[in-house]
Coordinates of C-alpha atoms in Angstrom, one line a residue:
M1 CA 174.1 -15.6 73.5
N2 CA 176.2 -18.7 72.9
K3 CA 174.8 -20.7 70.0
L4 CA 174.3 -24.4 70.3
K5 CA 176.7 -26.6 68.3
I6 CA 175.3 -29.8 67.0
G7 CA 176.8 -32.8 65.2
F8 CA 175.0 -35.4 63.1
L9 CA 176.1 -39.0 62.9
V10 CA 175.2 -40.0 59.3
D11 CA 176.4 -43.2 57.6
S12 CA 176.9 -41.4 54.3
L13 CA 176.4 -38.0 52.7
N14 CA 173.4 -39.3 50.7
V15 CA 170.9 -38.8 53.5
D16 CA 167.2 -39.4 54.0
Y17 CA 165.0 -36.3 53.4
Y18 CA 164.0 -36.1 57.0
V19 CA 167.6 -36.1 58.2
S20 CA 168.3 -33.4 55.7
D21 CA 165.3 -31.4 57.0
L22 CA 166.8 -31.5 60.5
I23 CA 170.2 -30.4 59.2
C24 CA 168.7 -27.5 57.2
H25 CA 166.7 -26.4 60.3
I26 CA 169.9 -26.2 62.3
K27 CA 171.7 -24.4 59.5
K28 CA 169.1 -21.7 59.0
N29 CA 168.2 -21.0 62.6
D30 CA 170.1 -18.3 64.5
L31 CA 170.0 -20.4 67.7
F32 CA 172.6 -22.8 66.3
E33 CA 176.1 -22.7 64.9
E34 CA 176.8 -24.4 61.6
P35 CA 176.0 -28.1 61.9
L36 CA 178.8 -30.7 61.7
L37 CA 178.4 -34.0 59.8
I38 CA 180.2 -37.0 61.2
T39 CA 180.4 -39.7 58.5
G40 CA 182.7 -42.0 56.5
Y41 CA 181.8 -45.3 58.1
K42 CA 179.2 -46.8 55.8
K43 CA 179.5 -50.6 55.4
K44 CA 180.7 -51.9 52.1
S45 CA 177.9 -54.0 50.6
K46 CA 178.8 -57.5 49.6
K47 CA 177.8 -58.2 46.0
L48 CA 176.2 -61.6 45.6
F49 CA 175.5 -63.5 42.4
Y50 CA 172.1 -64.3 43.8
D51 CA 169.8 -63.1 46.6
K52 CA 169.7 -65.5 49.6
N53 CA 166.0 -64.9 49.8
I54 CA 164.9 -63.8 46.4
F55 CA 161.1 -64.3 47.1
K56 CA 161.3 -61.9 50.1
S57 CA 163.2 -59.3 48.1
I58 CA 160.6 -59.5 45.2
L59 CA 157.6 -59.3 47.6
E60 CA 159.0 -56.4 49.5
T61 CA 159.8 -54.5 46.3
L62 CA 156.3 -55.2 45.0
I63 CA 154.6 -54.0 48.2
K64 CA 156.6 -50.8 48.2
K65 CA 156.1 -50.1 44.5
I66 CA 152.3 -50.4 45.0
E67 CA 152.2 -48.3 48.2
Y68 CA 154.6 -45.5 47.0
R69 CA 152.1 -44.4 44.4
F70 CA 149.6 -43.2 46.9
V71 CA 152.0 -42.4 49.8
N72 CA 153.8 -39.8 47.7
Y73 CA 150.5 -38.0 47.0
T74 CA 150.1 -37.2 50.7
Y75 CA 153.8 -37.1 51.7
P76 CA 155.7 -36.0 48.5
N77 CA 159.1 -36.1 50.4
Y78 CA 158.8 -39.6 51.6
G79 CA 161.5 -41.9 50.2
K80 CA 163.6 -39.0 48.9
K81 CA 167.4 -39.0 49.3
I82 CA 169.3 -35.7 49.5
N83 CA 173.0 -35.7 48.5
L84 CA 175.0 -33.4 50.7
E85 CA 178.4 -34.2 49.2
N86 CA 178.6 -31.0 47.3
E87 CA 177.4 -28.8 50.1
D88 CA 180.6 -26.9 50.7
N89 CA 179.2 -24.7 53.4
L90 CA 178.5 -27.8 55.6
K91 CA 181.4 -28.8 57.8
K92 CA 182.2 -32.5 57.6
I93 CA 184.6 -34.9 59.4
F94 CA 185.3 -38.4 58.3
V95 CA 185.9 -41.3 60.7
E96 CA 187.3 -44.8 60.2
G97 CA 185.9 -46.9 63.0
Q98 CA 185.7 -50.6 63.3
W99 CA 182.9 -52.9 62.2
S100 CA 182.2 -56.1 64.2
K101 CA 183.0 -59.5 62.7
S102 CA 179.3 -60.0 62.0
N103 CA 179.4 -56.6 60.1
R104 CA 176.3 -55.5 62.1
N105 CA 177.7 -53.0 64.6
F106 CA 180.1 -50.1 64.4
S107 CA 182.5 -48.7 67.1
F108 CA 184.7 -45.6 67.0
T109 CA 188.5 -45.8 67.3
D110 CA 190.4 -43.7 69.8
N111 CA 191.5 -41.5 66.9
D112 CA 187.9 -41.0 65.8
V113 CA 186.9 -39.9 69.4
K114 CA 189.7 -37.3 69.5
K115 CA 188.7 -36.0 66.1
I116 CA 185.0 -35.6 67.2
S117 CA 185.9 -34.2 70.6
S118 CA 188.1 -31.5 69.1
N119 CA 185.1 -29.8 67.6
N120 CA 183.6 -29.0 71.0
L121 CA 180.1 -30.1 70.2
D122 CA 177.2 -29.4 72.7
C123 CA 175.1 -32.2 71.4
I124 CA 175.2 -35.1 68.8
I125 CA 172.2 -36.4 67.0
K126 CA 172.5 -40.1 66.1
C127 CA 170.9 -40.8 62.7
D128 CA 172.1 -44.4 62.4
S129 CA 170.9 -47.1 64.8
E130 CA 173.9 -49.4 64.1
I131 CA 176.5 -47.2 65.8
N132 CA 177.8 -48.0 69.2
T133 CA 178.1 -44.6 70.9
E134 CA 179.7 -45.8 74.1
K135 CA 183.0 -44.1 73.5
I136 CA 181.6 -40.7 72.5
L137 CA 178.7 -40.7 75.1
N138 CA 180.3 -38.1 77.3
I139 CA 182.4 -35.9 75.0
T140 CA 179.6 -33.4 74.6
S141 CA 178.0 -31.2 77.3
L142 CA 174.4 -32.3 76.6
G143 CA 174.9 -35.9 75.3
I144 CA 173.6 -37.8 72.3
L145 CA 170.0 -37.7 71.1
F146 CA 168.3 -40.5 69.1
F147 CA 164.8 -41.2 67.9
Y148 CA 162.8 -44.4 67.5
Y149 CA 160.2 -44.2 64.7
R150 CA 158.0 -46.5 66.8
D151 CA 156.7 -46.8 70.4
N152 CA 159.6 -48.7 71.9
R153 CA 157.5 -49.8 74.8
C154 CA 155.7 -52.3 72.6
I155 CA 157.4 -52.5 69.2
G156 CA 161.0 -53.7 68.8
G157 CA 162.8 -53.9 65.5
G158 CA 162.0 -52.7 62.0
P159 CA 160.9 -52.0 59.5
N160 CA 159.3 -48.9 61.1
G161 CA 155.6 -48.6 60.7
F162 CA 155.1 -52.2 59.5
W163 CA 154.3 -54.2 62.6
E164 CA 151.6 -51.8 63.8
V165 CA 149.7 -52.1 60.5
L166 CA 150.1 -55.9 60.2
N167 CA 149.1 -56.6 63.8
N168 CA 146.3 -54.0 63.9
H169 CA 147.8 -51.8 66.6
P170 CA 145.4 -48.9 67.3
S171 CA 148.3 -46.4 67.4
S172 CA 151.8 -45.9 66.1
G173 CA 154.4 -44.0 68.1
F174 CA 157.7 -42.3 68.1
T175 CA 160.2 -41.7 70.9
I176 CA 162.8 -39.0 71.1
L177 CA 165.4 -39.7 73.8
K178 CA 168.8 -39.0 75.2
I179 CA 171.0 -42.1 75.2
N180 CA 172.2 -43.5 78.5
E181 CA 175.3 -45.5 79.4
E182 CA 173.3 -48.7 79.6
P183 CA 172.8 -50.3 76.2
C184 CA 169.4 -49.6 74.5
T185 CA 168.2 -47.3 77.2
G186 CA 167.6 -43.5 77.5
D187 CA 165.8 -40.7 79.1
V188 CA 162.7 -39.8 77.1
L189 CA 162.4 -36.2 75.8
L190 CA 159.1 -36.8 74.1
R191 CA 156.8 -39.6 73.3
G192 CA 153.9 -39.3 70.8
N193 CA 151.3 -41.7 69.5
I194 CA 149.1 -41.2 66.4
V195 CA 146.4 -43.3 64.8
T196 CA 147.8 -46.2 62.8
E197 CA 147.2 -45.8 59.1
K198 CA 145.9 -48.6 56.8
F199 CA 149.2 -49.2 54.9
W200 CA 152.8 -49.7 56.0
L201 CA 154.5 -46.9 54.1
L202 CA 151.7 -44.5 54.7
N203 CA 152.0 -45.2 58.4
H204 CA 155.8 -44.8 58.4
A205 CA 155.5 -41.5 56.5
Q206 CA 153.1 -39.9 58.9
V207 CA 155.3 -40.9 61.9
L208 CA 158.4 -39.3 60.1
E209 CA 156.5 -36.1 59.4
K210 CA 155.1 -35.7 62.9
S211 CA 158.3 -36.7 64.7
N212 CA 160.5 -34.4 62.7
F213 CA 158.4 -31.3 63.6
F214 CA 158.6 -32.1 67.3
F215 CA 162.4 -32.9 67.1
K216 CA 163.0 -29.4 65.7
E217 CA 160.8 -27.9 68.5
I218 CA 162.9 -29.8 71.1
L219 CA 166.2 -28.7 69.6
N220 CA 165.0 -25.1 69.7
K221 CA 164.1 -25.5 73.4
I222 CA 167.5 -27.0 74.1
A223 CA 169.3 -24.1 72.3
K224 CA 167.4 -21.5 74.3
N225 CA 167.6 -23.2 77.8
K226 CA 170.9 -25.0 77.4
K227 CA 169.5 -28.1 79.0
I228 CA 167.7 -31.3 78.0
P229 CA 164.0 -31.3 78.8
I230 CA 163.5 -34.8 80.3
F231 CA 160.0 -36.1 80.1
E232 CA 160.4 -39.7 81.4
K233 CA 163.5 -41.2 83.1
K234 CA 165.3 -44.2 81.9
I235 CA 163.2 -46.3 79.6
P236 CA 164.0 -50.0 79.5
S237 CA 165.4 -51.8 76.5
E238 CA 163.0 -53.3 74.0
K239 CA 161.8 -56.7 75.2
K240 CA 161.4 -58.4 71.9
I241 CA 163.2 -57.5 68.7
L242 CA 161.2 -58.4 65.6
S243 CA 162.8 -59.3 62.4
L244 CA 161.1 -59.0 59.0
G245 CA 160.8 -62.3 57.2
T246 CA 159.2 -63.7 54.1
I247 CA 156.2 -65.1 56.1
D248 CA 155.6 -61.6 57.6
L249 CA 155.6 -60.0 54.1
T250 CA 153.3 -62.7 52.8
R251 CA 150.9 -62.2 55.7
Y252 CA 151.0 -58.5 55.1
F253 CA 150.3 -58.8 51.3
F254 CA 147.3 -61.1 51.7
K255 CA 145.9 -59.6 54.9
I256 CA 146.3 -55.9 54.2
L257 CA 147.1 -55.1 50.6
F258 CA 145.4 -57.8 48.5
P259 CA 141.9 -57.2 49.9
K260 CA 142.2 -53.5 48.9
I261 CA 143.4 -54.4 45.4
L262 CA 140.5 -56.9 45.1
E263 CA 138.0 -54.3 46.3
K264 CA 139.2 -51.9 43.6
V265 CA 139.0 -54.5 40.9
L266 CA 135.6 -56.0 41.8
Y267 CA 133.9 -52.8 42.8
L268 CA 130.9 -52.1 40.7
K269 CA 128.9 -48.8 40.9
K270 CA 125.8 -50.8 39.9
I271 CA 125.7 -52.3 43.3
D272 CA 125.2 -48.9 44.9
K273 CA 122.5 -48.0 42.3
I274 CA 120.6 -51.1 43.2
F275 CA 121.0 -51.3 46.9
G276 CA 122.0 -47.8 47.9
K277 CA 125.4 -46.4 48.8
K278 CA 127.1 -48.1 51.7
V279 CA 128.1 -45.6 54.4
E280 CA 129.0 -45.3 58.1
R281 CA 126.0 -43.5 59.5
W282 CA 126.0 -41.9 62.9
N283 CA 122.9 -41.7 65.2
I284 CA 122.1 -40.1 68.5
A285 CA 120.1 -41.4 71.5
Y286 CA 119.0 -39.8 74.8
S287 CA 117.6 -40.5 78.2
I288 CA 116.5 -38.7 81.3
N289 CA 119.6 -38.6 83.5
N290 CA 119.0 -40.7 86.6
D291 CA 122.4 -40.0 88.1
H292 CA 124.0 -41.9 85.2
K293 CA 122.3 -45.1 86.2
M294 CA 120.3 -45.6 83.0
S295 CA 121.9 -48.2 80.7
L296 CA 123.0 -46.8 77.3
S297 CA 121.1 -49.7 75.7
K298 CA 117.8 -48.1 76.9
F299 CA 118.5 -44.7 75.5
K300 CA 115.9 -43.6 73.0
V301 CA 117.1 -43.3 69.4
V302 CA 116.4 -40.1 67.4
K303 CA 115.5 -41.0 63.8
N304 CA 117.9 -39.5 61.2
L305 CA 116.6 -37.3 58.5
K306 CA 116.7 -38.6 54.9
N307 CA 120.1 -38.6 53.3
S308 CA 121.6 -37.3 56.6
F309 CA 122.8 -38.2 60.1
F310 CA 122.9 -36.7 63.5
A311 CA 126.1 -36.8 65.7
D312 CA 128.0 -34.9 68.5
P313 CA 124.9 -34.3 70.7
F314 CA 125.2 -31.6 73.5
V315 CA 122.3 -31.3 76.0
F316 CA 120.9 -28.0 77.3
K317 CA 118.0 -27.0 79.5
K318 CA 116.1 -23.7 79.3
D319 CA 112.7 -22.6 80.7
G320 CA 112.0 -26.1 81.8
L321 CA 112.5 -27.7 78.4
N322 CA 115.3 -30.0 77.4
Y323 CA 117.2 -29.5 74.1
V324 CA 119.8 -31.4 72.2
F325 CA 122.1 -29.5 69.7
V326 CA 123.7 -31.8 67.1
E327 CA 125.8 -31.9 64.0
N328 CA 123.4 -32.5 61.1
Y329 CA 125.4 -33.9 58.2
N330 CA 124.0 -34.1 54.7
Y331 CA 125.5 -36.6 52.3
S332 CA 124.6 -34.8 49.2
K333 CA 126.1 -31.4 50.3
K334 CA 129.1 -33.2 52.0
K335 CA 128.9 -30.8 54.9
A336 CA 127.0 -30.3 58.2
T337 CA 125.0 -27.7 59.9
I338 CA 124.1 -27.3 63.6
S339 CA 120.5 -28.3 64.4
A340 CA 118.3 -28.3 67.5
I341 CA 115.9 -31.0 68.8
C342 CA 113.4 -30.3 71.6
L343 CA 112.5 -33.1 74.1
K344 CA 109.2 -33.1 75.9
D345 CA 107.1 -35.8 77.5
N346 CA 109.4 -38.6 76.3
K347 CA 108.9 -37.3 72.7
Y348 CA 111.3 -35.3 70.5
E349 CA 110.7 -32.7 67.9
Y350 CA 113.3 -31.7 65.2
L351 CA 113.3 -27.9 65.2
G352 CA 115.6 -27.3 62.2
N353 CA 119.0 -25.7 61.5
V354 CA 120.2 -23.1 63.9
I355 CA 123.7 -22.3 62.4
D356 CA 124.5 -22.8 58.7
E357 CA 127.7 -21.6 57.1
S358 CA 129.3 -22.2 53.8
F359 CA 131.8 -24.6 55.5
H360 CA 131.3 -27.7 57.6
L361 CA 130.1 -27.4 61.2
S362 CA 130.0 -30.0 64.0
F363 CA 130.5 -30.5 67.7
P364 CA 128.1 -27.7 69.0
F365 CA 129.6 -27.1 72.4
I366 CA 127.0 -24.9 74.2
F367 CA 127.3 -23.1 77.6
R368 CA 126.0 -20.1 79.7
W369 CA 127.8 -17.1 80.9
E370 CA 126.4 -13.9 82.5
N371 CA 122.8 -14.6 81.4
E372 CA 123.9 -15.2 77.9
I373 CA 124.1 -18.5 75.9
Y374 CA 127.1 -19.2 73.8
M375 CA 128.2 -21.9 71.4
I376 CA 131.6 -23.0 69.9
P377 CA 130.9 -25.3 67.0
E378 CA 133.8 -27.0 65.3
T379 CA 134.8 -24.8 62.3
H380 CA 138.2 -26.2 61.3
K381 CA 137.4 -25.8 57.6
A382 CA 137.4 -22.0 58.2
K383 CA 140.7 -22.3 60.1
Q384 CA 139.2 -20.5 63.0
I385 CA 137.8 -21.1 66.5
R386 CA 134.5 -19.2 66.6
L387 CA 132.3 -18.0 69.4
Y388 CA 128.6 -17.6 68.6
K389 CA 126.0 -15.8 70.9
C390 CA 122.3 -16.8 70.9
Q391 CA 120.0 -13.9 69.8
S392 CA 116.7 -15.8 70.2
F393 CA 116.8 -19.3 71.8
P394 CA 117.1 -21.8 70.3
M395 CA 116.9 -20.9 66.7
K396 CA 118.8 -17.6 66.2
W397 CA 122.6 -17.3 66.6
K398 CA 125.1 -14.7 65.6
L399 CA 128.9 -14.8 65.3
D400 CA 130.2 -12.9 68.4
Q401 CA 134.0 -13.3 68.2
I402 CA 136.7 -15.2 66.3
I403 CA 138.8 -16.2 69.4
M404 CA 141.5 -17.9 67.4
K405 CA 142.6 -17.4 63.8
N406 CA 144.7 -19.3 61.3
V407 CA 144.3 -22.5 63.2
I408 CA 143.0 -26.0 62.2
A409 CA 141.3 -27.1 65.4
A410 CA 138.7 -29.6 66.2
D411 CA 136.1 -30.3 69.0
T412 CA 136.8 -27.2 71.1
M413 CA 135.4 -27.0 74.6
I414 CA 135.6 -24.1 77.1
L415 CA 135.1 -23.9 80.9
R416 CA 135.6 -21.3 83.6
K417 CA 137.7 -22.1 86.7
D418 CA 139.4 -19.9 89.3
K419 CA 138.3 -16.7 87.5
K420 CA 140.0 -17.9 84.2
W421 CA 138.7 -19.5 81.0
F422 CA 140.3 -22.7 79.8
M423 CA 140.0 -23.9 76.2
F424 CA 140.4 -27.6 75.4
T425 CA 141.0 -28.1 71.7
N426 CA 142.6 -30.6 69.3
I427 CA 145.3 -29.2 67.0
C428 CA 148.0 -30.8 64.8
S429 CA 151.2 -29.0 65.7
A430 CA 152.9 -30.2 62.6
G431 CA 150.1 -28.9 60.3
L432 CA 149.3 -32.4 58.9
K433 CA 145.5 -32.2 59.7
D434 CA 145.9 -35.0 62.2
L435 CA 143.3 -33.8 64.7
K436 CA 143.1 -37.0 66.7
S437 CA 146.4 -37.2 68.6
E438 CA 147.0 -33.9 70.4
L439 CA 145.1 -32.2 73.2
H440 CA 146.0 -28.5 73.6
I441 CA 144.9 -26.3 76.5
F442 CA 144.9 -22.5 76.5
Y443 CA 143.7 -20.0 79.1
S444 CA 142.5 -16.4 79.2
E445 CA 140.9 -14.1 81.7
N446 CA 138.4 -12.9 79.1
L447 CA 136.1 -15.1 77.1
N448 CA 136.2 -12.8 74.1
S449 CA 139.9 -12.6 74.0
E450 CA 141.9 -13.1 70.8
N451 CA 145.0 -13.8 72.8
W452 CA 144.7 -17.2 74.5
K453 CA 147.9 -18.4 76.1
P454 CA 149.1 -22.0 76.0
I455 CA 149.2 -23.7 79.4
K456 CA 152.6 -23.2 81.0
S457 CA 153.6 -26.9 81.2
G458 CA 153.4 -26.8 77.4
N459 CA 151.2 -28.1 74.6
P460 CA 150.2 -30.7 73.7
V461 CA 149.2 -31.8 77.2
I462 CA 148.3 -35.2 75.8
F463 CA 150.0 -36.7 72.8
D464 CA 148.2 -40.0 72.2
S465 CA 145.4 -40.9 69.8
M466 CA 143.9 -43.2 72.5
S467 CA 143.2 -40.2 74.8
A468 CA 143.5 -36.8 73.1
R469 CA 140.4 -36.1 71.0
N470 CA 137.6 -34.4 72.9
G471 CA 134.2 -36.0 73.0
G472 CA 132.2 -34.0 75.6
F473 CA 132.2 -32.8 79.2
F474 CA 129.9 -33.5 82.2
F475 CA 129.8 -32.8 85.9
K476 CA 129.0 -35.4 88.6
D477 CA 129.3 -34.9 92.4
D478 CA 131.2 -31.6 91.9
N479 CA 133.8 -33.4 89.7
L480 CA 134.4 -32.6 86.1
Y481 CA 134.8 -35.4 83.6
R482 CA 136.2 -35.1 80.1
I483 CA 135.1 -37.6 77.4
N484 CA 137.8 -38.6 74.9
Q485 CA 137.5 -40.5 71.6
I486 CA 139.4 -43.7 71.3
H487 CA 140.5 -44.6 67.7
E488 CA 141.6 -47.8 66.3
K489 CA 143.8 -48.5 63.2
N490 CA 142.2 -46.5 60.4
H491 CA 139.0 -46.3 62.4
Y492 CA 137.8 -43.0 63.6
G493 CA 135.9 -42.8 66.9
K494 CA 135.7 -46.5 67.7
S495 CA 134.8 -46.0 71.4
F496 CA 135.2 -43.4 74.1
G497 CA 136.9 -43.0 77.5
I498 CA 135.7 -41.1 80.6
N499 CA 138.4 -39.1 82.5
K500 CA 138.2 -37.4 85.8
I501 CA 140.0 -34.1 85.8
Q502 CA 142.2 -34.0 88.9
N503 CA 144.1 -30.8 88.2
L504 CA 143.5 -27.8 85.9
S505 CA 145.4 -24.5 86.2
E506 CA 147.4 -22.2 84.0
E507 CA 150.4 -24.2 85.2
S508 CA 149.5 -27.8 84.4
Y509 CA 146.8 -30.4 83.6
H510 CA 146.2 -33.9 84.8
E511 CA 143.3 -36.4 84.4
I512 CA 142.8 -40.1 85.1
R513 CA 140.9 -42.6 83.1
V514 CA 138.0 -44.1 85.1
K515 CA 136.1 -46.0 82.4
N516 CA 135.9 -47.0 78.7
I517 CA 132.7 -47.3 76.8
D518 CA 132.7 -49.8 73.9
P519 CA 130.2 -49.9 71.0
T520 CA 128.2 -52.8 72.3
F521 CA 125.1 -51.1 73.8
K522 CA 123.0 -51.1 70.6
K523 CA 122.5 -53.7 67.9
N524 CA 124.9 -53.7 64.9
I525 CA 126.8 -50.6 66.1
I526 CA 130.5 -50.2 65.1
S527 CA 131.5 -47.0 66.9
T528 CA 130.6 -44.5 69.6
H529 CA 132.6 -41.4 70.3
H530 CA 130.6 -38.7 72.2
F531 CA 128.7 -38.3 75.4
S532 CA 127.0 -35.2 77.0
A533 CA 125.0 -34.9 80.2
D534 CA 123.6 -32.4 82.7
D535 CA 121.3 -32.9 85.8
N536 CA 118.3 -33.5 83.5
L537 CA 119.4 -35.3 80.4
A538 CA 122.1 -37.5 78.9
A539 CA 122.9 -38.1 75.2
V540 CA 125.2 -40.4 73.3
D541 CA 126.0 -41.0 69.6
F542 CA 126.8 -44.3 67.8
C543 CA 127.5 -45.4 64.3
I544 CA 126.2 -48.3 62.1
V545 CA 126.8 -49.4 58.6
D546 CA 123.9 -48.4 56.4
R547 CA 122.8 -47.8 52.8
I548 CA 121.3 -44.5 51.7

């Protein structure tokens, strides 16, 4: 098999850790030949006796110094530089090029083009946004790949990760593309959107980590198939290029960073002792299902137990009685069990815990199959997807099968269609415990299988924190609807969407959004992220700020 030969355009041999990570991946993988580094064109910095904008420089340095302290705790490689100058086993070529009069853009000379072309590269990865690649665009068989560490449909210009936090964008994206002949355009290979973090550098770091994982996966596919996997044809150039100024940094400091510093300085534990600890507390509410005509505002609220909350309600009917199975979270134990509530004559009765493990449980997805009743609660703390079978309804359950091992997965749901089982679950491909951004679908002919196959179009089928995370299923008029959680910046489960499933097969998946539900249907609620219904009953959850 012919190995893929890749070149990297780097402005110097002192590269960012994430560029080094890609180079090491190519170097260690048998699918590729030794990588080639194309360098030597770094701009000479002009030394000034003074900084033209010293206040901006000081403010930016201060912000980064504060934020690096906690970013590196989660992402220890963020901000690292790796010197490849002494890596003798890495092939390097040095080019001269020409910088524009403004010293902002770089172009290759004809001699540079010949030098690069003579290496017979299959593909080039552009790691520097200032390079004009027009002259080398067609000297490789597969073209030039580039990545934006932002969603270039709505964010133009750097610094990456900054504008989404400052402007409270609910998600932050990245785009991997093949560069086209038209300036600033390309064919998209992959687009991903994840929940915006609360701070600039933390947000940038998570995008770097996530995108690097997927870039390596794409390079592996290219090496195996010898073609570029195009996801979206010809994206337009960015409409508005943003430029970081002193005013932007000042706004950021006082809007984002300073309130957090003040909160730390002024925080007194005595307040909690006097008034109770302030928490975000979930609740559930239910109603008889009148063809989904009942307003959520009229749903009856189930009172939480002391020092606990109910969430993730799933409705179920057996022997003429309606039940709701819920996550029952205990603040003292810092974990949840699965509990059952019986509904009768417009009253409810808490029945108690039905599944209790040493680890956290939630999202009790319940279903029938061949006269048996099964449940798949979320068990991501155990790194498993577990199938429980009911022994004596509703209180006694037993682990029937671990259907997926060594996986951190959230909010798993299963349904049967065309004599196959389909599993919808939320997994972080990069292993970063981000369970909000990716929807994965697997299929199997056997419910108890330990060998679930990924859908053939590839996972994730949805890569967007505004659509991916599961929040329930329901049927209406022979149509299946999937509920998805909608997250805002640093805000889990702000609202939910209702999606009509139009196509589900082992080949592909497609759904369309039909409605969004915002947290406005009860007094003082700040979030709602789950809905469940059958022909008899409907249930929803919502969150308020409370003291316990």
